[in-house]
Each structure stands twice: as structure tokens, then as C-alpha cells.
Short mmCIF file of N, CA and C in Angstrom, two decimals:
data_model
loop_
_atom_site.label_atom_id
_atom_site.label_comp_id
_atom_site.label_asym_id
_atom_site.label_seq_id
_atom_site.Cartn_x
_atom_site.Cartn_y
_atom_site.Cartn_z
N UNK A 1 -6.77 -59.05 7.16
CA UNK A 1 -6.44 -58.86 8.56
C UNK A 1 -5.36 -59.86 8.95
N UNK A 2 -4.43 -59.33 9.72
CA UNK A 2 -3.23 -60.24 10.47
C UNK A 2 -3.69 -60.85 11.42
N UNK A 3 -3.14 -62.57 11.66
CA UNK A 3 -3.64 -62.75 12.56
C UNK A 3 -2.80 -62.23 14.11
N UNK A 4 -3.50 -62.20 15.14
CA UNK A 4 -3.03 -61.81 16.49
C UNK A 4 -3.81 -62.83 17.16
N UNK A 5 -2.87 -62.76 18.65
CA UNK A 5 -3.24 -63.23 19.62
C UNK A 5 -3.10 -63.09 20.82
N UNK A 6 -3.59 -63.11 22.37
CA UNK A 6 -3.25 -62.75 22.83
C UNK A 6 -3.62 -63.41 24.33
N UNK A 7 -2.81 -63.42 25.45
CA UNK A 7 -3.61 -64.18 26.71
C UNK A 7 -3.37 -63.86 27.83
N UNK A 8 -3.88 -63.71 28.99
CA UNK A 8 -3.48 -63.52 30.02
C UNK A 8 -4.27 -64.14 31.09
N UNK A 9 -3.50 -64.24 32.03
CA UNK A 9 -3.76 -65.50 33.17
C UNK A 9 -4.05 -64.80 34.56
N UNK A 10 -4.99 -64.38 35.24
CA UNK A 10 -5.26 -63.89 36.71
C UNK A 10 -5.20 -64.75 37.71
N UNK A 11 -3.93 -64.77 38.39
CA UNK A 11 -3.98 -65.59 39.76
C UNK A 11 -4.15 -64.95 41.16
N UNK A 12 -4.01 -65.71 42.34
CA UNK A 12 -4.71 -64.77 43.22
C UNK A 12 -3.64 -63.96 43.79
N UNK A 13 -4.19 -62.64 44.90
CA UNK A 13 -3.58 -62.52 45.18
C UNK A 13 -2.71 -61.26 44.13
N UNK A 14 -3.33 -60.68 43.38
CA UNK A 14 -2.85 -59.94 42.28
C UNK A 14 -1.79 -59.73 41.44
N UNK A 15 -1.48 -61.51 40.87
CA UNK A 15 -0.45 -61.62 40.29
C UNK A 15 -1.16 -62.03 38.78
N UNK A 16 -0.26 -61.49 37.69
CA UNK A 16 -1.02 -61.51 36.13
C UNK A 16 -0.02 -62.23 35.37
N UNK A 17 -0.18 -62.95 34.92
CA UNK A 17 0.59 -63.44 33.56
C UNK A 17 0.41 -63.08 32.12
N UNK A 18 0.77 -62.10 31.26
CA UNK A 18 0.37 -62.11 29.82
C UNK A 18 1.10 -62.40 29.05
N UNK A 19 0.74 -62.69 27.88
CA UNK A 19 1.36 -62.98 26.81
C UNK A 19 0.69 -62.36 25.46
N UNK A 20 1.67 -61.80 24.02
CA UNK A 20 0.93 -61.73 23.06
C UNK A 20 1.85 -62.15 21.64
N UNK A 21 0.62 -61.98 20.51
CA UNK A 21 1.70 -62.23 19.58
C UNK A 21 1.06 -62.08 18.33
N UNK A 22 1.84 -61.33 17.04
CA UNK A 22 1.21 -61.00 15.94
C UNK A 22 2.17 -61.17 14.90
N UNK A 23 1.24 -60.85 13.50
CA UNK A 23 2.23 -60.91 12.40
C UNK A 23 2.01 -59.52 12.36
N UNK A 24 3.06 -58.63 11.82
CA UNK A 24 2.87 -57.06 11.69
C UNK A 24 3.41 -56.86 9.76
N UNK A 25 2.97 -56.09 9.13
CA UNK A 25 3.22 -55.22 8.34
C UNK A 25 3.83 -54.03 8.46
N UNK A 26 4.93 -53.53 7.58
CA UNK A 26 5.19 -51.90 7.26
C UNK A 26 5.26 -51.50 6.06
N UNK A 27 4.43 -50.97 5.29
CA UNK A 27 4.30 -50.19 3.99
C UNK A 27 5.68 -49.25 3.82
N UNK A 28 6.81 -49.31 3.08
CA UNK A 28 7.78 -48.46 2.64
C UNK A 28 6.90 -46.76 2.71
N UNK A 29 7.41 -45.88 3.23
CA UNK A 29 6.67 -44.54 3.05
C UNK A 29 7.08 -43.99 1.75
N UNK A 30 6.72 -42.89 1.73
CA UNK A 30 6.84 -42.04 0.37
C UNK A 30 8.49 -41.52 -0.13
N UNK A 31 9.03 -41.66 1.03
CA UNK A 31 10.18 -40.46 0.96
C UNK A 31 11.45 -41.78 0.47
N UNK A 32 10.88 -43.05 1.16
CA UNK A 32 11.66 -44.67 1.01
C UNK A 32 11.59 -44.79 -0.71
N UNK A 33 10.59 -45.05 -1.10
CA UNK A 33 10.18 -45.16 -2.15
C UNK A 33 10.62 -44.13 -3.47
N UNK A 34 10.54 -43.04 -3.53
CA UNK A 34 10.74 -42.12 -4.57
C UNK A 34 11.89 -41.12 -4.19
N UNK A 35 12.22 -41.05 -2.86
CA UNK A 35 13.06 -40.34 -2.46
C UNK A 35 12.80 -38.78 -2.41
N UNK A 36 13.57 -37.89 -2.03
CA UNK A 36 13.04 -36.61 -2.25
C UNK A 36 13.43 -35.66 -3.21
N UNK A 37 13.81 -35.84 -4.06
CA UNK A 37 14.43 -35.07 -5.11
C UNK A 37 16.11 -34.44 -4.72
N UNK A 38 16.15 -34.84 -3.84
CA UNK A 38 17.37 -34.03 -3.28
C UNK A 38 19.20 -34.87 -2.65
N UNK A 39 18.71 -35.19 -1.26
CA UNK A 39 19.76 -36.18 -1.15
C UNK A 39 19.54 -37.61 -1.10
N UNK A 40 18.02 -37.86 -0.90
CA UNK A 40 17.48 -39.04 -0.82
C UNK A 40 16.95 -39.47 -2.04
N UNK A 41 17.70 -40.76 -2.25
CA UNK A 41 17.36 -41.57 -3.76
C UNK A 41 16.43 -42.44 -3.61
N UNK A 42 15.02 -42.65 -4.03
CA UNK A 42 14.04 -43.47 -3.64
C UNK A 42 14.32 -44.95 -4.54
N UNK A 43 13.31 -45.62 -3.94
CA UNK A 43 13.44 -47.02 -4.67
C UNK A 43 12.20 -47.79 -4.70
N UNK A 44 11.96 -47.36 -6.08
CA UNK A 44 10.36 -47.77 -6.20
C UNK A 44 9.77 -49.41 -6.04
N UNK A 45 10.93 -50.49 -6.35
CA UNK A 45 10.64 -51.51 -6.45
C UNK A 45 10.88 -52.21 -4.43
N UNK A 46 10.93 -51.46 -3.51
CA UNK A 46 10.36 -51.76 -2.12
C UNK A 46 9.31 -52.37 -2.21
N UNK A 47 9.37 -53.49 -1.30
CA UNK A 47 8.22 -54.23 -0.99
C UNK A 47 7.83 -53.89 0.44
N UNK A 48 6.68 -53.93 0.89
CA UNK A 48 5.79 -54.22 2.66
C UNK A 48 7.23 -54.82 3.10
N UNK A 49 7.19 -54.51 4.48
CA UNK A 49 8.41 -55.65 5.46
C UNK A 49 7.35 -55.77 6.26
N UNK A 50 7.72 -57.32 6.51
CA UNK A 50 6.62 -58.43 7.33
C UNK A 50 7.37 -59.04 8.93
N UNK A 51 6.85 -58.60 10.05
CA UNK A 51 7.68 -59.95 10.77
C UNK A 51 6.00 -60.14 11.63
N UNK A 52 6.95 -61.19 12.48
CA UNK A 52 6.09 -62.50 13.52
C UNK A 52 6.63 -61.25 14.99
N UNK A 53 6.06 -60.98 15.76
CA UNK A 53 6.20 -60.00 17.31
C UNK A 53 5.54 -60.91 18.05
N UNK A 54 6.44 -60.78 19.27
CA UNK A 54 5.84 -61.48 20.42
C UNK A 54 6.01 -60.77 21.45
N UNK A 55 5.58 -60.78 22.67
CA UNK A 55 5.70 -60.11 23.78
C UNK A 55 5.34 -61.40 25.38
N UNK A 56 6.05 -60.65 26.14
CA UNK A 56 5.25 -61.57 27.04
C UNK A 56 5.45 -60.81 28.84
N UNK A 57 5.10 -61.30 29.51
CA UNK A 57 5.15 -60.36 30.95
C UNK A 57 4.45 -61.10 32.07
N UNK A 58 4.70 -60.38 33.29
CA UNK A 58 4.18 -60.32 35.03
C UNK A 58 3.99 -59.51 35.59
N UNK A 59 2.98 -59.53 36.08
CA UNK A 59 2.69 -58.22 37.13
C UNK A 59 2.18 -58.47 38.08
N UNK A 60 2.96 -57.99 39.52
CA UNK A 60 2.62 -58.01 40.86
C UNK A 60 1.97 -56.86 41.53
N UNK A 61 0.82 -57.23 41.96
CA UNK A 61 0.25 -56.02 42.74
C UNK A 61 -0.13 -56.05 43.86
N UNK A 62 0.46 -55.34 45.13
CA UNK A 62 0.51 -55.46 46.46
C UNK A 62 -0.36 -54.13 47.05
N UNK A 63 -1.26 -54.50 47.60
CA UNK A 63 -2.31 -53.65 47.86
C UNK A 63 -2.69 -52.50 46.83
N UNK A 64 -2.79 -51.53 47.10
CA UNK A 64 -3.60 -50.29 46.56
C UNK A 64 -1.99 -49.44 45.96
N UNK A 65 -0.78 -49.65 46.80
CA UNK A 65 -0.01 -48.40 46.24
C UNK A 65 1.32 -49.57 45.57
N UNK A 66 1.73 -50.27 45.94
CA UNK A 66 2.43 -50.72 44.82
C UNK A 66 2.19 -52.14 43.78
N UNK A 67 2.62 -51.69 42.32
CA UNK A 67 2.64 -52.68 41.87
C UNK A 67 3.93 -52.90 40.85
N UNK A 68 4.56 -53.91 40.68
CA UNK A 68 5.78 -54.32 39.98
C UNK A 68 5.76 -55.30 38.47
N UNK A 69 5.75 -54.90 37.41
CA UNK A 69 5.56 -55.31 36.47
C UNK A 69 6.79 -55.39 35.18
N UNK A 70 7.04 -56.23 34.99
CA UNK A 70 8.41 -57.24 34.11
C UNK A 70 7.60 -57.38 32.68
N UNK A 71 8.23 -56.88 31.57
CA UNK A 71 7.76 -57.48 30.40
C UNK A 71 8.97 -57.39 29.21
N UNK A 72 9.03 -58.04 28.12
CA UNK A 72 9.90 -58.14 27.55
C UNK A 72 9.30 -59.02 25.96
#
């Protein structure tokens, strides 16, 4: 298992702070790998691609009908 993490902060007044963050995996697919017999040349010696993801954000919520939320 990768580790993850993740947090978020409730202040009053219905304002949110979050944050997250993981290591992710991607397995090369089938078509990467061996290709398809056709125009695509596969390549068996592909390894997993690995990165570090982060995220983070705000969200404002003003009564019942609007709310405004920033993340990136």
C-alpha cells in the first residue's frame, strides 16, 4: 500500500481548509508494452511510473445557496 495523507481544517462560519497528498503508481498497459501488432511497437522492458501528488484548497460557504471553492 502507498502511503497517503490527508487533512482538513473546519473554521467557523463555513470556511474549510484541505489539503492532500500521495505517492501514486501507473502499471504500463498492454498496448504500451507489446504494442499492437500493427502501428504500435510495444516495449516490454517498461517499468510502473511512480510520482509524489499533492493537492490543496478553500472553501467558502455562505448560507444555504452559495458556496465558493479554490483548489489546485
Amino acid at each position: 500500500m502507498l502511503p497517503r495523507a490527508g487533512l482538513r481544517l473546519d473554521f467557523a462560519r463555513g470556511a474549510v481548509v484541505k489539503a492532500n497528498g500521495a505517492r501514486t503508481v501507473r502499471p504500463p498497459d498492454l498496448i504500451e508494452l507489446f504494442g499492437d501488432r500493427g502501428v504500435f511497437i510495444g516495449n516490454p522492458g517498461l517499468r510502473p511510473e511512480s510520482a509524489w501528488v499533492a493537492d490543496a484548497g478553500v472553501r467558502v460557504e455562505r448560507g444555504e445557496a452559495l458556496a465558493i471553492e479554490v483548489d489546485g
